[in-house]
Coordinates of C-alpha atoms and ligand atoms in Angstrom, one line a residue:
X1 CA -356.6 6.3 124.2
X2 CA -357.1 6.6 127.9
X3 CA -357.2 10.1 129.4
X4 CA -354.1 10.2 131.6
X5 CA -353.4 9.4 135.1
X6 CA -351.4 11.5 137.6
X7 CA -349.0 10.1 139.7
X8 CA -346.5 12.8 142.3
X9 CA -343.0 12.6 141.9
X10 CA -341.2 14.8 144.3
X11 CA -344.6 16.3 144.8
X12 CA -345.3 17.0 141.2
X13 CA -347.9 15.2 139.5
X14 CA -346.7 14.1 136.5
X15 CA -348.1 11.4 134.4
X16 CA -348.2 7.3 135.1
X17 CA -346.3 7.0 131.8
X18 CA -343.5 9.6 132.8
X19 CA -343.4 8.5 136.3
X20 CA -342.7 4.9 135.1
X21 CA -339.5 5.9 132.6
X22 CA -338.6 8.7 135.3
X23 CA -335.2 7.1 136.1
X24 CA -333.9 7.4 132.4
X25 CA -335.5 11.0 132.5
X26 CA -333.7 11.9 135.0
X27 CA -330.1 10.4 134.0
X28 CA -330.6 11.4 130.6
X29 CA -327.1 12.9 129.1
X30 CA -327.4 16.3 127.3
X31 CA -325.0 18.0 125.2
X32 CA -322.9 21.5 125.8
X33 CA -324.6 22.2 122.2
X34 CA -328.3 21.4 123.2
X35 CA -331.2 24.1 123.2
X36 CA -334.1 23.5 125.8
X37 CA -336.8 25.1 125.2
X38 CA -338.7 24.9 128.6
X39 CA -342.2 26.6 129.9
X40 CA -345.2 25.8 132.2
X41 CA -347.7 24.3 129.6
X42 CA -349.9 26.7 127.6
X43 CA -347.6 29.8 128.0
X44 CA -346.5 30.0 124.2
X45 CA -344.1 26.6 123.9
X46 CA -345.3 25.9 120.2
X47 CA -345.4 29.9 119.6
X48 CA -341.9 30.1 120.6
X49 CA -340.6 26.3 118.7
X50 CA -341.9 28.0 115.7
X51 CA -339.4 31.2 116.1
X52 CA -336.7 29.0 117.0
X53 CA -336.7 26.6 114.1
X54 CA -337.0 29.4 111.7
X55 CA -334.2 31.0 113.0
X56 CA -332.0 27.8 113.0
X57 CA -333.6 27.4 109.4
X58 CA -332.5 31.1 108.4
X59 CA -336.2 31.3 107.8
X60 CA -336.6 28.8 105.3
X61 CA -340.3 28.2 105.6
X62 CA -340.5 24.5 103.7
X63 CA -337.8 22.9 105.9
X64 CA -339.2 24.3 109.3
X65 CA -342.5 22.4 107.9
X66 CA -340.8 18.6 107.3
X67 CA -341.6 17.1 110.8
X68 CA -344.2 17.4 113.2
X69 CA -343.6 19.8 115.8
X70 CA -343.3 16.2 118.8
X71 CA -340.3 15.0 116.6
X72 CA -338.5 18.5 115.3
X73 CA -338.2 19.0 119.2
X74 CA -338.7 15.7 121.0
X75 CA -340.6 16.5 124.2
X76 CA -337.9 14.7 126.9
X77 CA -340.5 13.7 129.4
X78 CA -343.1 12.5 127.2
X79 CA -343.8 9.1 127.1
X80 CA -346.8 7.2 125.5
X81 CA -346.0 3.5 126.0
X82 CA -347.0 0.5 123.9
X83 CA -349.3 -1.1 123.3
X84 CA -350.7 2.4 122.1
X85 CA -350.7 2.8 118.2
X86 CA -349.4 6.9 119.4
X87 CA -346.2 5.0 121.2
X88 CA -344.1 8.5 121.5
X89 CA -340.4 8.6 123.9
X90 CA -339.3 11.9 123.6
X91 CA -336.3 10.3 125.1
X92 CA -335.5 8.2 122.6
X93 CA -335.8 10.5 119.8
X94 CA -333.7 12.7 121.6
X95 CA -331.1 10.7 122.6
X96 CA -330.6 9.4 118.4
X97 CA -330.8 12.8 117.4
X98 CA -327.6 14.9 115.5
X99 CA -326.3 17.7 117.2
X100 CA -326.9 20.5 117.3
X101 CA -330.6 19.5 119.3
X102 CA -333.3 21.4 120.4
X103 CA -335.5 20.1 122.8
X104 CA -338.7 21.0 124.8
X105 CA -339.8 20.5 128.3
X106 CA -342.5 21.3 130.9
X107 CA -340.7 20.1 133.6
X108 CA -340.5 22.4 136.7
X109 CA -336.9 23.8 137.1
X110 CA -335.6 21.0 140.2
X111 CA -336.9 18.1 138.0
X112 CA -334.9 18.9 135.0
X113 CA -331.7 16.2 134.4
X114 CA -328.7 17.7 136.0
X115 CA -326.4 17.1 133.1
X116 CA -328.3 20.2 131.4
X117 CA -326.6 22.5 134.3
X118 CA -323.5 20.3 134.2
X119 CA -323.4 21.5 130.5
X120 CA -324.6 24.7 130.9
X121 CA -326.9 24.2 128.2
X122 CA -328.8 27.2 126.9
X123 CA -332.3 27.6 127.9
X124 CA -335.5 29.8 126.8
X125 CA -337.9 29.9 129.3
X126 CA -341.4 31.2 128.5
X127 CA -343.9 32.4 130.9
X128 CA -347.2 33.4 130.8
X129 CA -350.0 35.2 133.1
X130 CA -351.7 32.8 135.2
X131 CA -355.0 33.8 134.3
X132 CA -354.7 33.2 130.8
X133 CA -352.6 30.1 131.4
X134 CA -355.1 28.4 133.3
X135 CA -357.6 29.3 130.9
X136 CA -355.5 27.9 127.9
X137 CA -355.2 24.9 130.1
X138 CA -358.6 23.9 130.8
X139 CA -359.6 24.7 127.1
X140 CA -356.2 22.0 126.5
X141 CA -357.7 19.8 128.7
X142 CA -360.7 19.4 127.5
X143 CA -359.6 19.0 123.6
X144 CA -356.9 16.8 124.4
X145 CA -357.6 13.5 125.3
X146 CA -354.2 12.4 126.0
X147 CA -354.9 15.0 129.1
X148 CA -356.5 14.0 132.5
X149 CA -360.1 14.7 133.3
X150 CA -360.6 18.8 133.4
X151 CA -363.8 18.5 135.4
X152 CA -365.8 21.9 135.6
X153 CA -364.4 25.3 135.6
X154 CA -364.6 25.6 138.5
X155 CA -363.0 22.4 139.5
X156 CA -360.2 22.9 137.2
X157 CA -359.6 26.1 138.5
X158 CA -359.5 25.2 142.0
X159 CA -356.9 22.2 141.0
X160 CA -354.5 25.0 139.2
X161 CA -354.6 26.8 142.8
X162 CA -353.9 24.1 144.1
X163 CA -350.7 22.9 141.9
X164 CA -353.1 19.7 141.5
X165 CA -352.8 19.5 137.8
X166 CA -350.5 17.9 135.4
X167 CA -346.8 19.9 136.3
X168 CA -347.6 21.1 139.4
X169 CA -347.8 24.1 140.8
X170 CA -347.9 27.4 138.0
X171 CA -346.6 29.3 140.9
X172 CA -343.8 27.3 141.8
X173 CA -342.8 26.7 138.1
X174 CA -342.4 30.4 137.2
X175 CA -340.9 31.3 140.5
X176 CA -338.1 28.7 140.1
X177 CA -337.1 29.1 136.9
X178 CA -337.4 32.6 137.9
X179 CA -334.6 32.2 140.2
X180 CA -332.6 29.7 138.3
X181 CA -331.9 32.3 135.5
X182 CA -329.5 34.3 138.1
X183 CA -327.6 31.1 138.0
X184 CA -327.6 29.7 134.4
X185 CA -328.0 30.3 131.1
X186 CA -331.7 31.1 130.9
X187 CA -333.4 33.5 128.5
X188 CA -336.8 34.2 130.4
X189 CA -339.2 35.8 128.1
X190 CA -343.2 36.7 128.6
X191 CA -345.7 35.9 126.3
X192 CA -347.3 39.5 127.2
X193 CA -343.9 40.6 125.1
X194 CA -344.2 38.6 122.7
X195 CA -347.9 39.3 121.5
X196 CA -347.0 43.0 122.1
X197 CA -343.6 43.4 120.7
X198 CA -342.9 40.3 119.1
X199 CA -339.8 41.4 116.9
X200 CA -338.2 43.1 119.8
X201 CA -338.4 39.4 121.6
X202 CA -337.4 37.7 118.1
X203 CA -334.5 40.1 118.8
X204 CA -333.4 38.9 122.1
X205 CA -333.6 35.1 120.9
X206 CA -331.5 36.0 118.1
X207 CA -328.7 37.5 120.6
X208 CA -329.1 34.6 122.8
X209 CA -328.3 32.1 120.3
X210 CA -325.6 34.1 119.0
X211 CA -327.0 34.5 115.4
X212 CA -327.3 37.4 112.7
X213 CA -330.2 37.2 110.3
X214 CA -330.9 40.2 107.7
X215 CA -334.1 42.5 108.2
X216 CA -335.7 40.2 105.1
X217 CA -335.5 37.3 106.6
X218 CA -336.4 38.4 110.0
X219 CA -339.5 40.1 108.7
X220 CA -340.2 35.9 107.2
X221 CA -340.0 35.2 110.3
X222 CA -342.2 37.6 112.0
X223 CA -344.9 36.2 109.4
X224 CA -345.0 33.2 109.9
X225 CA -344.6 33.0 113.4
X226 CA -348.0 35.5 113.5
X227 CA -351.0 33.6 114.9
X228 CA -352.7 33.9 112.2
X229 CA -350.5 32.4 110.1
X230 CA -349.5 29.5 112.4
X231 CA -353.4 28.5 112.6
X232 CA -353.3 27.6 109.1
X233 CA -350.0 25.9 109.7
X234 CA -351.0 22.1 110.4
X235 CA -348.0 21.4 111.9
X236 CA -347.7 24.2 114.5
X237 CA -351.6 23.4 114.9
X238 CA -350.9 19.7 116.0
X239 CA -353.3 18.7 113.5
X240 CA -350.7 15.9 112.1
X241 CA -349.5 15.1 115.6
X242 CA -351.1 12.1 117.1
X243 CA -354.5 11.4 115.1
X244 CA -357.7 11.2 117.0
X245 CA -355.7 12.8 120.2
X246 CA -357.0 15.9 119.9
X247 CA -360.3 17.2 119.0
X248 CA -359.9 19.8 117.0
X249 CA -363.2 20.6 116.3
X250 CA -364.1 21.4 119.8
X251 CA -361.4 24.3 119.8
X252 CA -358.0 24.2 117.6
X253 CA -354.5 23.8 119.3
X254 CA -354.2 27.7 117.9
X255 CA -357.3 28.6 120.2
X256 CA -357.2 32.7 120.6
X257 CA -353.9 33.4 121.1
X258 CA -354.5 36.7 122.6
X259 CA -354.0 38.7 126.3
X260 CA -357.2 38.6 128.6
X261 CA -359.2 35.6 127.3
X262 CA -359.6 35.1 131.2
X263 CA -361.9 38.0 131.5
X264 CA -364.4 36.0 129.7
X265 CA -364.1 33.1 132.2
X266 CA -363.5 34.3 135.6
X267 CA -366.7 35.4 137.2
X268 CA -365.8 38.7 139.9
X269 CA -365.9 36.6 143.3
X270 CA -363.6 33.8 141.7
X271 CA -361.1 36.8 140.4
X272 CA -361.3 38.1 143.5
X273 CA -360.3 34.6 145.2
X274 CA -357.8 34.4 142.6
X275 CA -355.7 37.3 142.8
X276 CA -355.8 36.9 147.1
X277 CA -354.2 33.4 146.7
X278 CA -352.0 34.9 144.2
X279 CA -350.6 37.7 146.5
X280 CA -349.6 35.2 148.8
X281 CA -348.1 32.5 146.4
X282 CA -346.2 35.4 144.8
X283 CA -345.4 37.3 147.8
X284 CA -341.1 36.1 147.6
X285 CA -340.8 36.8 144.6
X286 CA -339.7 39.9 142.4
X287 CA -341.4 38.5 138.9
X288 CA -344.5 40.9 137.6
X289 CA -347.1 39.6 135.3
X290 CA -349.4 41.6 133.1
X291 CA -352.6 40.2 132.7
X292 CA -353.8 43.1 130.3
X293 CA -351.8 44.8 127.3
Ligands
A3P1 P1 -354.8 30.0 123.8 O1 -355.3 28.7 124.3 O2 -355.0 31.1 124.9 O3 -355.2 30.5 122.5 P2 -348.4 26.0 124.2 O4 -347.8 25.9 122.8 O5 -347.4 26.3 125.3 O6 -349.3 24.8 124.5 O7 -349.4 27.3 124.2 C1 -350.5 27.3 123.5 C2 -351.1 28.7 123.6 O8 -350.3 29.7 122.8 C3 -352.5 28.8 123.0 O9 -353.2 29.9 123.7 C4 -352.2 29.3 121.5 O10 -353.3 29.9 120.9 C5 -351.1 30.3 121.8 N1 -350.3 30.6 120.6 C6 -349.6 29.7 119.8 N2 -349.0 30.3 118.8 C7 -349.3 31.6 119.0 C8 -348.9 32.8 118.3 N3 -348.2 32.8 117.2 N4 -349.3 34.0 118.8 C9 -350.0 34.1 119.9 N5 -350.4 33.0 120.6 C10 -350.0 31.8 120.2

């Protein structure tokens, strides 16, 4: 498998194989029914799959475990095309797939197909702080071959500045779906909540989907949607996913899981460079990040 190349659509760099289906992507028909769950990668997307197919599963632990976590919730703009052994169309497997779907996406908020606003599908959005996130993300990188070329630290960090990385812009991604929840059906939860309250932000996904569970099962869910019970879970670990993608031994998919990993990365003059590029990027907009619990 060749590490993947990036090619701008609209300005986003997104990969050749998207870029080259990006017509169906974009036409692609969704449902009044359908669930997207949609985040900037690395800010808890498998975290928060995980709650949401045991709550559709009334927290029946053996069928959330039957498919792998890319066909449970095909990922719509992922594309791995043939002649590759890992051929993967998250279009296609959602497109044959029964309602009621649930799907996944990183896409930034302009890019997603208009039929999910001319729906008004719901959507969860999950964001994370972008010091963590870009750490995630360059740990990602480099475990994932299916990724393109990290480079250094350094170099990565400089690209997630930048918006030069796969999905653009962290910035712009959080800001727009920021804005887009005034508008839409959006749920826009932080990862920050999650690891610090998670069964008061269970809660709200429970009232967003309109469902009741009892204290037992809710407490099942809790469990088993705890890090350290989703490390040992091989599908939530994406150790079944794709063979020989990612290299697990290097770091798991379930890395740390925690708030303020950056602090062991970021040397003082780059988090001083940091957070002055971030006051500017984040100077029109009303969203607040924590970066420490
Ligand atoms: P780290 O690399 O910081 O450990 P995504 O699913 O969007 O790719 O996000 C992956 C990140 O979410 C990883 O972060 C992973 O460890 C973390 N994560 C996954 N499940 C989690 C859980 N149950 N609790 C806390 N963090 C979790």
């Amino acid at each position: 498998l060749d590490r993947a190349e990036l090619r701008e659509l609209k300005g986003i760099p997104l990969t050749t194989a998207t870029y080259s289906i990006w017509d169906q992507v974009w036409k692609f028909k969704a449902r009044p029914d359908d669930l997207l769950i949609s985040t900037y990668a690395k800010a808890g997307t498998t975290w928060t799959q995980e709650i949401v197919d045991m709550i559709q599963q009334n927290g029946d632990v053996e069928k959330c475990r039957r498919a792998t976590t890319y066909r449970r919730h095909p990922f719509l703009e992922w594309y791995i095309p043939e002649p590759s052994s890992l051929r993967y169309s998250g279009l296609e497997l959602a497109e044959a797939m029964p309602s009621p779907r649930t799907m996944k996406t990183h896409l930034p908020v302009q890019l997603v197909p208009p039929s999910f606003w001319e729906q008004n599908c719901k959507i969860i959005y999950v964001a994370r702080n972008p010091k963590d996130s870009l750490v995630s993300y360059y740990h990602f990188h480099r475990m994932n071959k299916a990724m393109p070329e990290p480079g250094t630290w350094e170099e990565f960090m400089e690209k997630f500045m930048t918006g030069k990385v796969l999905w653009g812009s962290w910035y712009d991604h959080v800001k727009g779906w920021w804005k887009a929840k005034d508008k839409h059906r959006i749920l826009y939860l932080f990862y920050e909540d999650m690891k610090e309250n998670p069964k008061q932000e269970i809660q709200k996904i429970l009232k967003f989907l309109e469902k009741d569970l009892t204290e037992d099962v809710l407490n099942k869910i809790l469990h088993n949607t705890s890090f350290e019970v989703m490390k040992e879970n091989p599908m939530a670990n994406y150790t079944k996913d794709f063979p020989g993608v990612m290299d697990h031994s290097l770091f798991p998919f379930m890395r740390k899981g925690v708030v303020s990993d950056w602090k062991n990365y970021f040397t003082v003059a780059q988090n001083k460079k940091f957070d002055e590029d971030y006051k500017k990027k984040m100077a029109d907009t009303s969203l607040v990040f924590r970066t420490e619990l």
